[in-house]
Amino acid sequence: MAGLFSKIQRFLRSPKGRELQHKARRLAQDPHTRRKVTDALRKFRRR
């Protein structure tokens, strides 16, 4: 398992990994995206 985590850490430090982190943070702050996520979680929890 240590190999998998080290590969993930290496990716997150790469330029593409940093770009994806930035995009995820931006989407997480967007009210429209947050509402979509909370609605999806509600539907999932009902089952």
mmCIF file of C-alpha atoms in Angstrom:
data_model
loop_
_atom_site.group_PDB
_atom_site.id
_atom_site.type_symbol
_atom_site.label_atom_id
_atom_site.label_comp_id
_atom_site.label_asym_id
_atom_site.label_seq_id
_atom_site.Cartn_x
_atom_site.Cartn_y
_atom_site.Cartn_z
ATOM 1 C CA MET A 1 0.000 0.000 0.000
ATOM 2 C CA ALA A 2 2.883 2.397 0.640
ATOM 3 C CA GLY A 3 3.654 2.346 -3.071
ATOM 4 C CA LEU A 4 0.173 3.531 -3.954
ATOM 5 C CA PHE A 5 0.245 6.392 -1.476
ATOM 6 C CA SER A 6 3.673 7.538 -2.603
ATOM 7 C CA LYS A 7 2.458 7.589 -6.219
ATOM 8 C CA ILE A 8 -0.560 9.679 -5.197
ATOM 9 C CA GLN A 9 1.654 12.092 -3.251
ATOM 10 C CA ARG A 10 4.021 12.397 -6.215
ATOM 11 C CA PHE A 11 1.086 13.135 -8.530
ATOM 12 C CA LEU A 12 -0.332 15.773 -6.173
ATOM 13 C CA ARG A 13 3.031 17.557 -6.167
ATOM 14 C CA SER A 14 3.200 17.573 -9.978
ATOM 15 C CA PRO A 15 1.949 20.558 -12.002
ATOM 16 C CA LYS A 16 -1.109 18.616 -13.212
ATOM 17 C CA GLY A 17 -1.901 17.503 -9.646
ATOM 18 C CA ARG A 18 -1.673 21.081 -8.366
ATOM 19 C CA GLU A 19 -3.937 22.228 -11.179
ATOM 20 C CA LEU A 20 -6.557 19.620 -10.256
ATOM 21 C CA GLN A 21 -6.349 20.588 -6.575
ATOM 22 C CA HIS A 22 -6.917 24.225 -7.469
ATOM 23 C CA LYS A 23 -9.894 23.309 -9.661
ATOM 24 C CA ALA A 24 -11.399 21.146 -6.897
ATOM 25 C CA ARG A 25 -11.058 23.962 -4.351
ATOM 26 C CA ARG A 26 -12.710 26.404 -6.747
ATOM 27 C CA LEU A 27 -15.603 24.006 -7.382
ATOM 28 C CA ALA A 28 -16.004 23.352 -3.657
ATOM 29 C CA GLN A 29 -16.480 27.069 -3.032
ATOM 30 C CA ASP A 30 -19.094 27.464 -5.765
ATOM 31 C CA PRO A 31 -22.619 27.577 -4.222
ATOM 32 C CA HIS A 32 -24.205 25.866 -7.249
ATOM 33 C CA THR A 33 -21.781 22.931 -7.055
ATOM 34 C CA ARG A 34 -22.248 22.653 -3.293
ATOM 35 C CA ARG A 35 -26.014 22.464 -3.728
ATOM 36 C CA LYS A 36 -25.644 19.698 -6.338
ATOM 37 C CA VAL A 37 -23.419 17.702 -3.988
ATOM 38 C CA THR A 38 -25.713 18.077 -0.990
ATOM 39 C CA ASP A 39 -28.726 17.069 -3.097
ATOM 40 C CA ALA A 40 -26.894 13.994 -4.360
ATOM 41 C CA LEU A 41 -25.912 13.044 -0.795
ATOM 42 C CA ARG A 42 -29.510 13.385 0.365
ATOM 43 C CA LYS A 43 -30.707 11.080 -2.410
ATOM 44 C CA PHE A 44 -27.985 8.572 -1.611
ATOM 45 C CA ARG A 45 -28.765 8.554 2.118
ATOM 46 C CA ARG A 46 -32.468 7.896 1.526
ATOM 47 C CA ARG A 47 -31.721 4.477 0.068
#
